[in-house]
Amino acid sequence: MGRLYAPRPLSAGILLTYKCTNECQHCMYACSPKWRDDWIDLKAAEKILEVLSKVFREYYPEGFNQVGVNIGLHFTGGEPFLNFDLLLSLVEAASSHNIPSVFVETNCFWCVNDDITEEKLVKLKKSGLDGILISANPFVVEQIPFERIERAAKISRRIFGRNTIIYQEIFFQQIKSINLKGTLPFKEYLSIMRERDPLGLYSGLSYPSMLLMGRLPYRLGYLYRRKAAKDFFNESCFEELTRNWHVHIDNYYNYITGYCAGISLGDARDLETLCQDGIDLDKYPIVSRLTSFEGIKKLFTYASKEYGYEERKDGYVSKCHLCLDIRRHIMSRANDLKDLRPREFYERL
Ligand code: SF4
Ligand code: SF4
């Protein structure tokens, strides 16, 4: 069947864990407090950082430190601040390898007062962190009091300046405009926004602000128009799965491209081999189909024949919904597939 060459990453995220304080309805990586308490091993992560540092040198000039969602390296999860000591050690390691544009992504659960927030951010900055990405959206504030997010934004701007990313600014401003204190159930958010904006033009829930993948189609699918499986049949995912920007490496060392959580291109501890020699597609039944011409159709046919997959009568909100629904079904039948990992991802949707 041939080989698929994993991309040499232009930008990457390292998931310290899938464990999170939250179980956001839109989470692409299906993170939650229920996940096993597994964390990336520092020694293994250091080896990965060494390789990333070499690869990044092909793209970035010496000393480059401008932060952007698709630039450099970010530490993420799950929630990285649940293990602050590990986060700090990883930032130090990234800094010692001169990795460009290192930032951390957080939901700000830990920003309970100004002193704690400042103390942690200053420590990280002194250890070499270049910036921060603060999650701000109606799903995070279902569980995180909005004042913690505002506090993180205010103090981060002081410490990291323009290397502070609020993701997404549209939601941050929206929630600020209703003077939210504390948390807000999503249903209430929706009714407030519908009253203000009956056509839904500025709700931020429309394309391109939300990616219709991961947990979202299962929890929020009722908000979107649905289509039949055949409407996605002519799509291939070659581009997404071989994309070199914003790849992820999880705490089980799965090399994940295209935001395609639950699909592994192999063990990132061997990243150089993955990129140089590629993977044998005979051993990757899902990836081999998804990257071929009419890949979604091929995956659907394979899953129907081999695993008895049946099309959902209520349709799909996106090709990623269809792809994930098929993969989830396969995982409920298969013991272990090299390209569908980690298993727990499929159990936490
Ligand atoms: S979206 Fe972020 S905060 Fe929410 S569950 Fe996922 S990792 Fe946690
Ligand atoms: S359809 Fe599947 S493989 Fe393709 S981009 Fe979506 S999640 Fe990734």
Short mmCIF file of C-alpha atoms and ligand atoms in Angstrom, two decimals:
data_model
loop_
_atom_site.label_atom_id
_atom_site.label_comp_id
_atom_site.label_asym_id
_atom_site.label_seq_id
_atom_site.Cartn_x
_atom_site.Cartn_y
_atom_site.Cartn_z
CA MET A 1 0.00 0.00 0.00
CA GLY A 2 3.02 2.29 0.34
CA ARG A 3 4.28 4.70 2.94
CA LEU A 4 3.09 7.96 4.41
CA TYR A 5 5.70 10.45 5.51
CA ALA A 6 4.91 12.26 8.74
CA PRO A 7 5.44 16.01 8.35
CA ARG A 8 8.44 17.79 9.86
CA PRO A 9 6.60 20.09 12.25
CA LEU A 10 6.62 23.84 11.73
CA SER A 11 4.66 24.28 14.96
CA ALA A 12 3.69 21.83 17.65
CA GLY A 13 1.83 21.34 20.90
CA ILE A 14 2.78 18.94 23.64
CA LEU A 15 -0.11 17.58 25.70
CA LEU A 16 1.12 17.08 29.25
CA THR A 17 -2.02 15.06 29.96
CA TYR A 18 -5.62 14.63 28.81
CA LYS A 19 -6.77 15.31 32.36
CA CYS A 20 -8.55 18.62 32.84
CA THR A 21 -10.55 20.46 35.47
CA ASN A 22 -13.27 20.85 32.85
CA GLU A 23 -15.29 18.73 30.48
CA CYS A 24 -16.02 21.37 27.86
CA GLN A 25 -18.71 20.53 25.36
CA HIS A 26 -16.52 21.57 22.43
CA CYS A 27 -13.24 19.93 23.51
CA MET A 28 -11.45 18.53 20.46
CA TYR A 29 -9.34 16.21 22.60
CA ALA A 30 -12.25 15.00 24.77
CA CYS A 31 -10.42 16.03 27.92
CA SER A 32 -12.09 15.81 31.31
CA PRO A 33 -11.46 15.23 35.02
CA LYS A 34 -12.37 11.56 34.45
CA TRP A 35 -9.22 10.79 32.43
CA ARG A 36 -6.53 8.62 34.00
CA ASP A 37 -4.02 10.70 35.92
CA ASP A 38 -1.29 10.11 33.31
CA TRP A 39 1.37 12.72 32.53
CA ILE A 40 4.12 12.99 29.99
CA ASP A 41 7.45 11.67 31.23
CA LEU A 42 9.97 14.47 31.61
CA LYS A 43 12.92 12.49 30.28
CA ALA A 44 11.00 11.34 27.19
CA ALA A 45 9.69 14.87 26.65
CA GLU A 46 13.25 16.23 26.82
CA LYS A 47 14.29 13.89 24.01
CA ILE A 48 11.34 15.05 21.91
CA LEU A 49 12.24 18.69 22.62
CA GLU A 50 15.76 18.02 21.42
CA VAL A 51 14.44 16.76 18.07
CA LEU A 52 11.90 19.58 17.78
CA SER A 53 14.62 22.10 18.43
CA LYS A 54 16.61 20.69 15.49
CA VAL A 55 13.57 20.70 13.19
CA PHE A 56 12.48 24.21 14.20
CA ARG A 57 15.92 25.55 13.30
CA GLU A 58 14.97 24.87 9.66
CA TYR A 59 12.10 27.35 9.98
CA TYR A 60 12.88 30.03 12.58
CA PRO A 61 15.72 32.52 12.91
CA GLU A 62 17.82 32.45 16.10
CA GLY A 63 16.07 34.14 19.03
CA PHE A 64 12.61 34.22 17.39
CA ASN A 65 10.06 34.54 20.20
CA GLN A 66 6.86 35.96 18.72
CA VAL A 67 3.94 33.86 19.87
CA GLY A 68 1.05 32.78 17.63
CA VAL A 69 -1.46 29.92 17.59
CA ASN A 70 0.37 28.21 14.71
CA ILE A 71 3.90 29.25 15.58
CA GLY A 72 6.58 27.56 17.68
CA LEU A 73 5.80 25.25 20.57
CA HIS A 74 2.99 25.23 23.08
CA PHE A 75 2.39 23.20 26.20
CA THR A 76 -1.20 22.16 26.54
CA GLY A 77 -3.53 19.40 27.69
CA GLY A 78 -5.86 18.81 29.32
CA GLU A 79 -4.88 21.48 31.76
CA PRO A 80 -1.10 21.89 32.14
CA PHE A 81 -1.38 23.96 35.34
CA LEU A 82 -2.73 20.88 37.16
CA ASN A 83 0.94 19.86 37.35
CA PHE A 84 2.77 23.15 37.65
CA ASP A 85 6.14 21.60 38.57
CA LEU A 86 6.13 19.46 35.43
CA LEU A 87 5.10 22.45 33.33
CA LEU A 88 7.94 24.49 34.78
CA SER A 89 10.48 21.72 34.09
CA LEU A 90 9.27 21.41 30.51
CA VAL A 91 9.55 25.15 29.95
CA GLU A 92 13.11 25.05 31.33
CA ALA A 93 13.94 22.15 29.02
CA ALA A 94 12.46 23.92 25.98
CA SER A 95 14.42 27.02 26.87
CA SER A 96 17.68 25.09 27.25
CA HIS A 97 17.15 23.77 23.71
CA ASN A 98 16.46 27.29 22.40
CA ILE A 99 13.03 26.35 21.12
CA PRO A 100 11.36 29.41 19.58
CA SER A 101 8.05 30.94 20.63
CA VAL A 102 7.16 28.78 23.60
CA PHE A 103 3.77 29.38 25.15
CA VAL A 104 1.33 27.62 27.45
CA GLU A 105 -2.40 27.18 26.96
CA THR A 106 -4.67 27.34 30.00
CA ASN A 107 -8.30 27.58 31.08
CA CYS A 108 -7.21 29.77 34.07
CA PHE A 109 -8.82 27.62 36.80
CA TRP A 110 -5.81 28.39 38.98
CA CYS A 111 -6.05 32.22 38.72
CA VAL A 112 -7.89 32.52 42.02
CA ASN A 113 -6.22 35.79 43.04
CA ASP A 114 -3.71 38.31 41.70
CA ASP A 115 -0.76 37.12 43.80
CA ILE A 116 -0.98 33.47 42.79
CA THR A 117 -1.53 34.38 39.14
CA GLU A 118 1.41 36.76 39.03
CA GLU A 119 3.72 34.46 40.97
CA LYS A 120 3.18 31.50 38.62
CA LEU A 121 3.42 33.55 35.44
CA VAL A 122 6.61 35.29 36.57
CA LYS A 123 8.18 31.92 37.47
CA LEU A 124 7.32 30.59 34.02
CA LYS A 125 8.64 33.66 32.29
CA LYS A 126 11.91 33.48 34.23
CA SER A 127 12.20 29.84 33.16
CA GLY A 128 11.99 30.86 29.51
CA LEU A 129 8.28 30.97 28.64
CA ASP A 130 7.62 33.48 25.84
CA GLY A 131 3.85 33.80 26.10
CA ILE A 132 0.46 32.44 27.00
CA LEU A 133 -2.81 31.44 25.34
CA ILE A 134 -5.87 32.05 27.50
CA SER A 135 -8.96 30.04 26.62
CA ALA A 136 -12.06 32.22 26.59
CA ASN A 137 -15.32 30.87 25.28
CA PRO A 138 -18.85 30.02 26.45
CA PHE A 139 -17.88 26.42 27.20
CA VAL A 140 -14.96 27.16 29.49
CA VAL A 141 -17.05 29.65 31.50
CA GLU A 142 -19.59 26.94 32.21
CA GLN A 143 -17.04 25.77 34.77
CA ILE A 144 -14.41 28.50 35.23
CA PRO A 145 -15.53 31.82 36.82
CA PHE A 146 -15.03 34.51 34.19
CA GLU A 147 -13.17 36.81 36.60
CA ARG A 148 -10.30 34.29 36.66
CA ILE A 149 -10.03 34.54 32.87
CA GLU A 150 -10.13 38.34 33.03
CA ARG A 151 -7.48 38.32 35.75
CA ALA A 152 -5.23 36.02 33.73
CA ALA A 153 -5.64 38.28 30.68
CA LYS A 154 -4.83 41.44 32.64
CA ILE A 155 -1.75 40.07 34.41
CA SER A 156 -0.51 38.16 31.36
CA ARG A 157 -0.61 41.33 29.26
CA ARG A 158 1.57 43.00 31.85
CA ILE A 159 4.05 40.12 31.94
CA PHE A 160 4.03 38.85 28.35
CA GLY A 161 2.81 41.94 26.49
CA ARG A 162 1.72 41.17 22.94
CA ASN A 163 2.64 37.55 23.44
CA THR A 164 -0.69 37.15 25.24
CA ILE A 165 -3.29 35.43 23.08
CA ILE A 166 -6.93 35.43 24.10
CA TYR A 167 -8.56 32.55 22.30
CA GLN A 168 -11.04 33.62 21.21
CA GLU A 169 -11.19 37.37 21.53
CA ILE A 170 -14.75 37.47 20.08
CA PHE A 171 -16.03 35.34 22.96
CA PHE A 172 -13.98 37.21 25.55
CA GLN A 173 -15.48 40.54 24.48
CA GLN A 174 -18.98 39.07 24.28
CA ILE A 175 -18.83 37.62 27.77
CA LYS A 176 -17.24 40.79 29.14
CA SER A 177 -20.07 42.83 27.62
CA ILE A 178 -22.64 40.99 29.74
CA ASN A 179 -20.59 41.71 32.91
CA LEU A 180 -20.44 38.07 33.81
CA LYS A 181 -19.29 37.26 37.34
CA GLY A 182 -18.87 33.58 38.09
CA THR A 183 -19.92 30.87 35.65
CA LEU A 184 -22.69 30.68 33.05
CA PRO A 185 -24.52 27.58 31.79
CA PHE A 186 -24.30 27.33 28.01
CA LYS A 187 -28.09 27.34 27.60
CA GLU A 188 -28.25 30.73 29.35
CA TYR A 189 -25.40 32.04 27.20
CA LEU A 190 -27.34 30.98 24.11
CA SER A 191 -30.55 32.64 25.19
CA ILE A 192 -28.73 35.90 26.06
CA MET A 193 -26.98 35.91 22.69
CA ARG A 194 -30.14 35.01 20.78
CA GLU A 195 -31.94 37.94 22.34
CA ARG A 196 -29.12 40.29 21.37
CA ASP A 197 -28.45 38.80 17.98
CA PRO A 198 -31.51 36.93 16.64
CA LEU A 199 -29.81 36.06 13.32
CA GLY A 200 -26.82 34.53 15.09
CA LEU A 201 -24.41 36.54 12.97
CA TYR A 202 -22.12 37.48 15.81
CA SER A 203 -22.53 34.59 18.17
CA GLY A 204 -19.14 33.23 17.20
CA LEU A 205 -20.59 29.74 16.96
CA SER A 206 -20.68 29.85 13.19
CA TYR A 207 -17.90 29.00 10.76
CA PRO A 208 -14.94 29.51 11.03
CA SER A 209 -14.77 30.04 14.77
CA MET A 210 -15.70 26.52 15.84
CA LEU A 211 -14.14 23.33 14.56
CA LEU A 212 -16.84 20.71 14.22
CA MET A 213 -14.77 17.84 15.53
CA GLY A 214 -13.94 16.02 18.76
CA ARG A 215 -16.63 16.17 21.43
CA LEU A 216 -18.54 19.05 19.84
CA PRO A 217 -20.68 17.11 17.32
CA TYR A 218 -21.91 14.82 20.10
CA ARG A 219 -22.73 17.50 22.65
CA LEU A 220 -23.60 20.49 20.44
CA GLY A 221 -24.58 18.85 17.18
CA TYR A 222 -28.16 20.08 17.65
CA LEU A 223 -26.97 23.59 16.80
CA TYR A 224 -25.77 22.67 13.32
CA ARG A 225 -27.25 21.55 10.02
CA ARG A 226 -26.73 17.85 9.39
CA LYS A 227 -26.00 15.96 6.22
CA ALA A 228 -26.00 12.35 5.04
CA ALA A 229 -22.76 10.33 4.99
CA LYS A 230 -22.61 10.31 1.19
CA ASP A 231 -22.37 14.11 1.18
CA PHE A 232 -18.83 13.75 2.56
CA PHE A 233 -17.76 10.77 0.46
CA ASN A 234 -15.58 12.60 -2.05
CA GLU A 235 -13.32 14.06 0.68
CA SER A 236 -9.81 12.92 1.47
CA CYS A 237 -7.82 13.89 4.56
CA PHE A 238 -4.37 13.68 3.01
CA GLU A 239 -3.86 17.39 3.46
CA GLU A 240 -4.88 17.50 7.14
CA LEU A 241 -3.00 14.37 8.12
CA THR A 242 0.24 15.50 6.49
CA ARG A 243 -0.01 19.14 7.55
CA ASN A 244 3.15 20.39 9.24
CA TRP A 245 1.64 23.14 11.36
CA HIS A 246 0.05 22.76 14.76
CA VAL A 247 0.80 19.06 15.15
CA HIS A 248 0.41 17.55 18.61
CA ILE A 249 2.31 15.03 20.66
CA ASP A 250 0.34 13.60 23.55
CA ASN A 251 1.51 12.17 26.85
CA TYR A 252 1.41 8.68 25.32
CA TYR A 253 3.76 10.01 22.56
CA ASN A 254 1.18 9.71 19.79
CA TYR A 255 2.06 11.96 16.86
CA ILE A 256 -1.20 13.69 15.95
CA THR A 257 -1.67 15.93 12.90
CA GLY A 258 -4.55 18.02 11.57
CA TYR A 259 -6.25 18.39 14.99
CA CYS A 260 -7.32 14.79 14.37
CA ALA A 261 -7.49 13.63 17.97
CA GLY A 262 -7.54 9.87 18.37
CA ILE A 263 -5.49 9.26 15.20
CA SER A 264 -1.85 8.43 15.74
CA LEU A 265 0.81 8.56 13.04
CA GLY A 266 3.21 6.72 15.32
CA ASP A 267 5.49 7.18 18.31
CA ALA A 268 6.83 10.73 18.49
CA ARG A 269 9.83 9.55 20.51
CA ASP A 270 11.00 8.38 17.11
CA LEU A 271 9.99 11.52 15.26
CA GLU A 272 13.01 11.64 12.98
CA THR A 273 12.35 8.13 11.69
CA LEU A 274 8.64 8.89 11.28
CA CYS A 275 9.50 11.87 9.10
CA GLN A 276 12.40 10.31 7.21
CA ASP A 277 11.21 6.74 6.60
CA GLY A 278 7.46 7.27 6.96
CA ILE A 279 4.96 4.70 8.18
CA ASP A 280 3.99 1.46 6.49
CA LEU A 281 0.36 2.08 5.49
CA ASP A 282 -0.37 -1.66 5.54
CA LYS A 283 -0.15 -1.41 9.32
CA TYR A 284 -2.37 1.69 9.49
CA PRO A 285 -5.78 0.64 8.11
CA ILE A 286 -7.54 3.87 9.09
CA VAL A 287 -4.86 6.37 8.05
CA SER A 288 -4.28 4.54 4.77
CA ARG A 289 -7.95 4.94 3.84
CA LEU A 290 -8.32 8.50 5.07
CA THR A 291 -5.33 9.72 3.07
CA SER A 292 -6.46 8.07 -0.16
CA PHE A 293 -8.70 9.48 -2.90
CA GLU A 294 -12.31 9.56 -1.61
CA GLY A 295 -10.86 8.62 1.76
CA ILE A 296 -14.03 9.15 3.80
CA LYS A 297 -15.99 6.86 1.48
CA LYS A 298 -13.26 4.21 1.78
CA LEU A 299 -13.32 4.45 5.57
CA PHE A 300 -17.11 4.19 5.61
CA THR A 301 -17.10 1.12 3.33
CA TYR A 302 -14.32 -0.54 5.34
CA ALA A 303 -16.09 0.07 8.66
CA SER A 304 -19.43 -1.15 7.30
CA LYS A 305 -17.92 -4.39 5.92
CA GLU A 306 -15.43 -5.21 8.66
CA TYR A 307 -17.12 -3.79 11.75
CA GLY A 308 -20.81 -3.53 10.87
CA TYR A 309 -20.92 0.27 11.04
CA GLU A 310 -24.34 1.73 10.23
CA GLU A 311 -24.98 5.26 9.10
CA ARG A 312 -26.53 7.54 11.71
CA LYS A 313 -30.12 8.32 10.82
CA ASP A 314 -29.79 11.86 12.18
CA GLY A 315 -26.79 12.61 9.93
CA TYR A 316 -23.50 14.35 10.59
CA VAL A 317 -22.51 17.96 11.14
CA SER A 318 -19.16 17.62 9.37
CA LYS A 319 -16.83 15.13 7.71
CA CYS A 320 -14.90 14.97 11.01
CA HIS A 321 -18.10 13.97 12.80
CA LEU A 322 -18.61 11.12 10.34
CA CYS A 323 -14.95 10.10 10.57
CA LEU A 324 -15.00 10.12 14.38
CA ASP A 325 -18.32 8.31 14.61
CA ILE A 326 -16.88 5.54 12.45
CA ARG A 327 -13.66 5.42 14.46
CA ARG A 328 -15.55 5.32 17.72
CA HIS A 329 -17.61 2.41 16.43
CA ILE A 330 -14.48 0.55 15.30
CA MET A 331 -12.91 1.09 18.72
CA SER A 332 -15.96 -0.42 20.38
CA ARG A 333 -15.26 -3.62 18.39
CA ALA A 334 -11.47 -3.72 17.84
CA ASN A 335 -8.85 -4.67 20.42
CA ASP A 336 -5.99 -2.45 19.39
CA LEU A 337 -5.30 -0.53 16.23
CA LYS A 338 -1.97 1.17 15.71
CA ASP A 339 -3.57 4.28 14.25
CA LEU A 340 -6.47 4.73 16.70
CA ARG A 341 -4.92 5.87 19.97
CA PRO A 342 -5.31 6.54 22.79
CA ARG A 343 -8.31 4.29 23.38
CA GLU A 344 -9.52 6.43 26.27
CA PHE A 345 -10.14 9.34 23.89
CA TYR A 346 -12.98 7.31 22.34
CA GLU A 347 -14.45 6.59 25.76
CA ARG A 348 -14.46 10.22 26.94
CA LEU A 349 -16.37 11.87 24.10
S1 SF4 B 1 -11.33 22.66 25.95
FE1 SF4 B 1 -9.58 23.04 27.28
S2 SF4 B 1 -10.48 23.51 29.27
FE2 SF4 B 1 -12.04 22.54 28.08
S3 SF4 B 1 -11.94 20.35 28.58
FE3 SF4 B 1 -10.69 20.68 26.75
S4 SF4 B 1 -8.64 21.01 27.54
FE4 SF4 B 1 -10.04 21.33 29.24
S1 SF4 B 2 -12.26 13.71 8.76
FE1 SF4 B 2 -11.04 12.63 10.31
S2 SF4 B 2 -8.98 12.53 9.48
FE2 SF4 B 2 -10.12 14.04 8.28
S3 SF4 B 2 -9.66 16.00 9.20
FE3 SF4 B 2 -11.53 15.25 10.17
S4 SF4 B 2 -10.88 14.09 11.99
FE4 SF4 B 2 -9.09 14.40 10.67
#
